[in-house]
């Protein structure tokens, strides 16, 4: 018997044990569901707010990038791929790989967008923090990816996805130049 039932009906009341127990359990379930929803919404806002604020203060685009990668995950995720950086009128082939959290499923992603804050080609290669959100079901899917390295280079990409995947999380990504 729950404390609330005991306070209302006393400890020996069979009526209270039979009729209120499902209501109390349902109320506890609803409270737990509400808390989980609030925590999930707060996590989404914490990830989206810096990306939205960042897009206003990035300055002019200094290049473009196109990335093709394969991702797979169940909470933890991994990705591998490559692409092309266009900077100061030249194209440079790149490699992309990383590990992260916040993904379920598998997909092939083609992402393209702008590079900000790139002053020298050598500043592009290195470790990035990636925030991502997106989905894929069959041949349909999309999302956004924001990456930033310690040299102030930011990538803002729109993604097209194919497969079956839901992602909302953060990754560590290493980008290098193909030799």
PDB file of C-alpha atoms in Angstrom:
ATOM      1  CA  UNK A   1       0.000   0.000   0.000  1.00  0.00           C
ATOM      2  CA  UNK A   2       1.265   3.459  -0.862  1.00  0.00           C
ATOM      3  CA  UNK A   3       1.641   6.192   1.775  1.00  0.00           C
ATOM      4  CA  UNK A   4      -1.095   8.304   0.169  1.00  0.00           C
ATOM      5  CA  UNK A   5      -3.619   5.439   0.420  1.00  0.00           C
ATOM      6  CA  UNK A   6      -2.683   4.765   4.000  1.00  0.00           C
ATOM      7  CA  UNK A   7      -3.174   8.406   4.980  1.00  0.00           C
ATOM      8  CA  UNK A   8      -6.606   8.544   3.338  1.00  0.00           C
ATOM      9  CA  UNK A   9      -8.077   5.121   4.150  1.00  0.00           C
ATOM     10  CA  UNK A  10      -5.920   3.678   6.921  1.00  0.00           C
ATOM     11  CA  UNK A  11      -3.655   0.641   6.785  1.00  0.00           C
ATOM     12  CA  UNK A  12      -6.379  -2.031   6.899  1.00  0.00           C
ATOM     13  CA  UNK A  13      -8.657  -0.807   4.147  1.00  0.00           C
ATOM     14  CA  UNK A  14      -9.046  -3.372   1.364  1.00  0.00           C
ATOM     15  CA  UNK A  15     -10.926  -0.823  -0.763  1.00  0.00           C
ATOM     16  CA  UNK A  16      -7.854   1.433  -0.910  1.00  0.00           C
ATOM     17  CA  UNK A  17      -5.537  -1.402  -1.903  1.00  0.00           C
ATOM     18  CA  UNK A  18      -7.781  -2.437  -4.776  1.00  0.00           C
ATOM     19  CA  UNK A  19      -8.936   0.871  -6.205  1.00  0.00           C
ATOM     20  CA  UNK A  20      -6.189   3.466  -5.731  1.00  0.00           C
ATOM     21  CA  UNK A  21      -3.080   1.420  -6.446  1.00  0.00           C
ATOM     22  CA  UNK A  22      -3.463   1.593 -10.275  1.00  0.00           C
ATOM     23  CA  UNK A  23      -4.133   5.342 -10.082  1.00  0.00           C
ATOM     24  CA  UNK A  24      -1.058   5.987  -7.944  1.00  0.00           C
ATOM     25  CA  UNK A  25       1.112   3.831 -10.221  1.00  0.00           C
ATOM     26  CA  UNK A  26      -0.230   5.639 -13.289  1.00  0.00           C
ATOM     27  CA  UNK A  27       0.488   9.020 -11.672  1.00  0.00           C
ATOM     28  CA  UNK A  28       4.070   7.900 -10.939  1.00  0.00           C
ATOM     29  CA  UNK A  29       4.444   6.751 -14.566  1.00  0.00           C
ATOM     30  CA  UNK A  30       3.065  10.087 -15.880  1.00  0.00           C
ATOM     31  CA  UNK A  31       5.461  12.025 -13.630  1.00  0.00           C
ATOM     32  CA  UNK A  32       8.406   9.937 -14.855  1.00  0.00           C
ATOM     33  CA  UNK A  33       7.356  10.392 -18.507  1.00  0.00           C
ATOM     34  CA  UNK A  34       6.999  14.160 -17.999  1.00  0.00           C
ATOM     35  CA  UNK A  35      10.476  14.402 -16.437  1.00  0.00           C
ATOM     36  CA  UNK A  36      12.035  12.405 -19.290  1.00  0.00           C
ATOM     37  CA  UNK A  37      10.317  14.649 -21.844  1.00  0.00           C
ATOM     38  CA  UNK A  38      11.521  17.820 -20.118  1.00  0.00           C
ATOM     39  CA  UNK A  39      15.094  16.478 -19.964  1.00  0.00           C
ATOM     40  CA  UNK A  40      14.971  15.521 -23.670  1.00  0.00           C
ATOM     41  CA  UNK A  41      13.661  18.931 -24.720  1.00  0.00           C
ATOM     42  CA  UNK A  42      16.299  20.650 -22.582  1.00  0.00           C
ATOM     43  CA  UNK A  43      19.044  18.562 -24.239  1.00  0.00           C
ATOM     44  CA  UNK A  44      17.790  19.504 -27.726  1.00  0.00           C
ATOM     45  CA  UNK A  45      17.717  23.194 -26.803  1.00  0.00           C
ATOM     46  CA  UNK A  46      21.206  23.020 -25.315  1.00  0.00           C
ATOM     47  CA  UNK A  47      22.520  21.556 -28.569  1.00  0.00           C
ATOM     48  CA  UNK A  48      20.540  23.818 -30.899  1.00  0.00           C
ATOM     49  CA  UNK A  49      21.050  27.159 -29.143  1.00  0.00           C
ATOM     50  CA  UNK A  50      24.827  27.419 -29.695  1.00  0.00           C
ATOM     51  CA  UNK A  51      24.448  26.378 -33.320  1.00  0.00           C
ATOM     52  CA  UNK A  52      21.727  28.972 -33.949  1.00  0.00           C
ATOM     53  CA  UNK A  53      23.701  31.724 -32.208  1.00  0.00           C
ATOM     54  CA  UNK A  54      26.857  30.690 -34.017  1.00  0.00           C
ATOM     55  CA  UNK A  55      25.268  30.984 -37.470  1.00  0.00           C
ATOM     56  CA  UNK A  56      24.663  34.707 -36.867  1.00  0.00           C
ATOM     57  CA  UNK A  57      28.269  35.510 -35.919  1.00  0.00           C
ATOM     58  CA  UNK A  58      30.370  33.408 -38.305  1.00  0.00           C
ATOM     59  CA  UNK A  59      31.260  36.168 -40.741  1.00  0.00           C
ATOM     60  CA  UNK A  60      31.721  35.608 -44.468  1.00  0.00           C
ATOM     61  CA  UNK A  61      32.165  32.152 -45.956  1.00  0.00           C
ATOM     62  CA  UNK A  62      35.814  31.346 -46.708  1.00  0.00           C
ATOM     63  CA  UNK A  63      35.232  28.106 -48.630  1.00  0.00           C
ATOM     64  CA  UNK A  64      32.885  25.208 -49.273  1.00  0.00           C
ATOM     65  CA  UNK A  65      33.007  21.536 -48.385  1.00  0.00           C
ATOM     66  CA  UNK A  66      31.239  18.369 -49.519  1.00  0.00           C
ATOM     67  CA  UNK A  67      31.409  15.213 -47.411  1.00  0.00           C
ATOM     68  CA  UNK A  68      30.158  11.693 -48.118  1.00  0.00           C
ATOM     69  CA  UNK A  69      30.158   9.279 -45.204  1.00  0.00           C
ATOM     70  CA  UNK A  70      28.640   6.106 -43.819  1.00  0.00           C
ATOM     71  CA  UNK A  71      27.344   6.184 -40.238  1.00  0.00           C
ATOM     72  CA  UNK A  72      26.195   3.411 -37.947  1.00  0.00           C
ATOM     73  CA  UNK A  73      25.230   3.460 -34.317  1.00  0.00           C
ATOM     74  CA  UNK A  74      23.189   2.315 -31.414  1.00  0.00           C
ATOM     75  CA  UNK A  75      23.552   5.173 -28.926  1.00  0.00           C
ATOM     76  CA  UNK A  76      27.320   5.234 -29.628  1.00  0.00           C
ATOM     77  CA  UNK A  77      28.111   5.816 -33.293  1.00  0.00           C
ATOM     78  CA  UNK A  78      30.930   5.685 -35.800  1.00  0.00           C
ATOM     79  CA  UNK A  79      31.399   7.309 -39.167  1.00  0.00           C
ATOM     80  CA  UNK A  80      33.903   7.135 -41.996  1.00  0.00           C
ATOM     81  CA  UNK A  81      34.119   8.886 -45.342  1.00  0.00           C
ATOM     82  CA  UNK A  82      35.720  11.549 -47.445  1.00  0.00           C
ATOM     83  CA  UNK A  83      35.003  14.579 -49.540  1.00  0.00           C
ATOM     84  CA  UNK A  84      36.331  17.778 -51.037  1.00  0.00           C
ATOM     85  CA  UNK A  85      37.311  21.163 -49.631  1.00  0.00           C
ATOM     86  CA  UNK A  86      37.128  24.126 -52.042  1.00  0.00           C
ATOM     87  CA  UNK A  87      39.337  26.944 -50.784  1.00  0.00           C
ATOM     88  CA  UNK A  88      40.733  29.930 -52.713  1.00  0.00           C
ATOM     89  CA  UNK A  89      39.780  28.468 -56.084  1.00  0.00           C
ATOM     90  CA  UNK A  90      41.364  25.036 -55.525  1.00  0.00           C
ATOM     91  CA  UNK A  91      39.919  21.639 -54.598  1.00  0.00           C
ATOM     92  CA  UNK A  92      41.484  19.436 -51.932  1.00  0.00           C
ATOM     93  CA  UNK A  93      40.428  15.810 -51.284  1.00  0.00           C
ATOM     94  CA  UNK A  94      39.780  15.103 -47.595  1.00  0.00           C
ATOM     95  CA  UNK A  95      39.174  12.134 -45.270  1.00  0.00           C
ATOM     96  CA  UNK A  96      36.618  12.123 -42.445  1.00  0.00           C
ATOM     97  CA  UNK A  97      36.264   9.754 -39.495  1.00  0.00           C
ATOM     98  CA  UNK A  98      34.832   9.921 -36.018  1.00  0.00           C
ATOM     99  CA  UNK A  99      33.064   8.490 -32.982  1.00  0.00           C
ATOM    100  CA  UNK A 100      30.159   9.897 -31.037  1.00  0.00           C
ATOM    101  CA  UNK A 101      26.912   9.499 -29.136  1.00  0.00           C
ATOM    102  CA  UNK A 102      23.271  10.091 -29.960  1.00  0.00           C
ATOM    103  CA  UNK A 103      22.570   7.950 -32.994  1.00  0.00           C
ATOM    104  CA  UNK A 104      20.488   4.847 -33.710  1.00  0.00           C
ATOM    105  CA  UNK A 105      20.559   3.044 -37.060  1.00  0.00           C
ATOM    106  CA  UNK A 106      22.715   3.240 -40.180  1.00  0.00           C
ATOM    107  CA  UNK A 107      22.809   5.650 -43.083  1.00  0.00           C
ATOM    108  CA  UNK A 108      24.806   7.050 -45.954  1.00  0.00           C
ATOM    109  CA  UNK A 109      25.123  10.815 -45.686  1.00  0.00           C
ATOM    110  CA  UNK A 110      26.033  13.414 -48.285  1.00  0.00           C
ATOM    111  CA  UNK A 111      26.559  16.806 -46.651  1.00  0.00           C
ATOM    112  CA  UNK A 112      27.604  20.083 -48.210  1.00  0.00           C
ATOM    113  CA  UNK A 113      27.877  23.641 -47.037  1.00  0.00           C
ATOM    114  CA  UNK A 114      30.047  26.559 -46.073  1.00  0.00           C
ATOM    115  CA  UNK A 115      33.369  26.884 -44.301  1.00  0.00           C
ATOM    116  CA  UNK A 116      33.928  29.865 -42.004  1.00  0.00           C
ATOM    117  CA  UNK A 117      37.083  31.222 -40.368  1.00  0.00           C
ATOM    118  CA  UNK A 118      39.549  29.356 -42.611  1.00  0.00           C
ATOM    119  CA  UNK A 119      42.640  31.538 -43.157  1.00  0.00           C
ATOM    120  CA  UNK A 120      45.173  28.875 -44.212  1.00  0.00           C
ATOM    121  CA  UNK A 121      44.592  25.482 -45.807  1.00  0.00           C
ATOM    122  CA  UNK A 122      46.567  23.844 -42.966  1.00  0.00           C
ATOM    123  CA  UNK A 123      44.027  25.127 -40.401  1.00  0.00           C
ATOM    124  CA  UNK A 124      41.356  22.877 -41.939  1.00  0.00           C
ATOM    125  CA  UNK A 125      42.859  19.502 -40.944  1.00  0.00           C
ATOM    126  CA  UNK A 126      42.440  18.331 -37.363  1.00  0.00           C
ATOM    127  CA  UNK A 127      39.951  17.374 -34.686  1.00  0.00           C
ATOM    128  CA  UNK A 128      36.435  18.844 -34.738  1.00  0.00           C
ATOM    129  CA  UNK A 129      33.504  18.780 -32.353  1.00  0.00           C
ATOM    130  CA  UNK A 130      30.341  17.954 -34.281  1.00  0.00           C
ATOM    131  CA  UNK A 131      26.734  18.720 -33.346  1.00  0.00           C
ATOM    132  CA  UNK A 132      24.209  16.906 -35.494  1.00  0.00           C
ATOM    133  CA  UNK A 133      20.504  16.349 -35.898  1.00  0.00           C
ATOM    134  CA  UNK A 134      18.781  14.395 -38.598  1.00  0.00           C
ATOM    135  CA  UNK A 135      16.865  11.365 -39.727  1.00  0.00           C
ATOM    136  CA  UNK A 136      16.718   8.842 -42.542  1.00  0.00           C
ATOM    137  CA  UNK A 137      14.026   6.395 -43.623  1.00  0.00           C
ATOM    138  CA  UNK A 138      14.787   4.564 -46.850  1.00  0.00           C
ATOM    139  CA  UNK A 139      15.735   7.011 -49.602  1.00  0.00           C
ATOM    140  CA  UNK A 140      14.421  10.027 -47.700  1.00  0.00           C
ATOM    141  CA  UNK A 141      16.202  11.949 -44.981  1.00  0.00           C
ATOM    142  CA  UNK A 142      17.908  15.134 -44.006  1.00  0.00           C
ATOM    143  CA  UNK A 143      19.479  17.092 -41.221  1.00  0.00           C
ATOM    144  CA  UNK A 144      22.065  19.651 -40.236  1.00  0.00           C
ATOM    145  CA  UNK A 145      25.656  19.278 -39.099  1.00  0.00           C
ATOM    146  CA  UNK A 146      27.851  21.877 -37.392  1.00  0.00           C
ATOM    147  CA  UNK A 147      31.562  21.238 -36.873  1.00  0.00           C
ATOM    148  CA  UNK A 148      34.203  23.424 -35.201  1.00  0.00           C
ATOM    149  CA  UNK A 149      37.916  22.910 -34.573  1.00  0.00           C
ATOM    150  CA  UNK A 150      40.344  24.539 -32.134  1.00  0.00           C
ATOM    151  CA  UNK A 151      41.721  26.853 -34.859  1.00  0.00           C
ATOM    152  CA  UNK A 152      38.351  28.607 -35.220  1.00  0.00           C
ATOM    153  CA  UNK A 153      37.283  26.855 -38.426  1.00  0.00           C
ATOM    154  CA  UNK A 154      33.542  26.159 -38.542  1.00  0.00           C
ATOM    155  CA  UNK A 155      31.621  23.989 -41.031  1.00  0.00           C
ATOM    156  CA  UNK A 156      27.887  24.473 -41.426  1.00  0.00           C
ATOM    157  CA  UNK A 157      26.428  21.671 -43.529  1.00  0.00           C
ATOM    158  CA  UNK A 158      23.051  20.529 -44.813  1.00  0.00           C
ATOM    159  CA  UNK A 159      22.819  16.735 -45.011  1.00  0.00           C
ATOM    160  CA  UNK A 160      20.900  14.296 -47.198  1.00  0.00           C
ATOM    161  CA  UNK A 161      20.654  10.819 -45.697  1.00  0.00           C
ATOM    162  CA  UNK A 162      19.654   7.384 -46.971  1.00  0.00           C
ATOM    163  CA  UNK A 163      19.052   4.416 -44.695  1.00  0.00           C
ATOM    164  CA  UNK A 164      17.303   4.028 -41.366  1.00  0.00           C
ATOM    165  CA  UNK A 165      18.679   6.360 -38.708  1.00  0.00           C
ATOM    166  CA  UNK A 166      17.776   8.945 -36.096  1.00  0.00           C
ATOM    167  CA  UNK A 167      20.537  11.163 -34.745  1.00  0.00           C
ATOM    168  CA  UNK A 168      20.733  13.970 -32.224  1.00  0.00           C
ATOM    169  CA  UNK A 169      24.007  14.296 -30.438  1.00  0.00           C
ATOM    170  CA  UNK A 170      27.671  15.155 -30.538  1.00  0.00           C
ATOM    171  CA  UNK A 171      30.721  13.523 -32.086  1.00  0.00           C
ATOM    172  CA  UNK A 172      34.449  13.890 -32.224  1.00  0.00           C
ATOM    173  CA  UNK A 173      35.493  14.028 -35.881  1.00  0.00           C
ATOM    174  CA  UNK A 174      38.968  14.011 -37.421  1.00  0.00           C
ATOM    175  CA  UNK A 175      39.375  15.577 -40.860  1.00  0.00           C
ATOM    176  CA  UNK A 176      42.585  15.172 -42.843  1.00  0.00           C
ATOM    177  CA  UNK A 177      43.901  15.686 -46.340  1.00  0.00           C
ATOM    178  CA  UNK A 178      44.325  12.675 -48.630  1.00  0.00           C
ATOM    179  CA  UNK A 179      47.969  12.068 -49.530  1.00  0.00           C
TER     180      UNK A 179
END
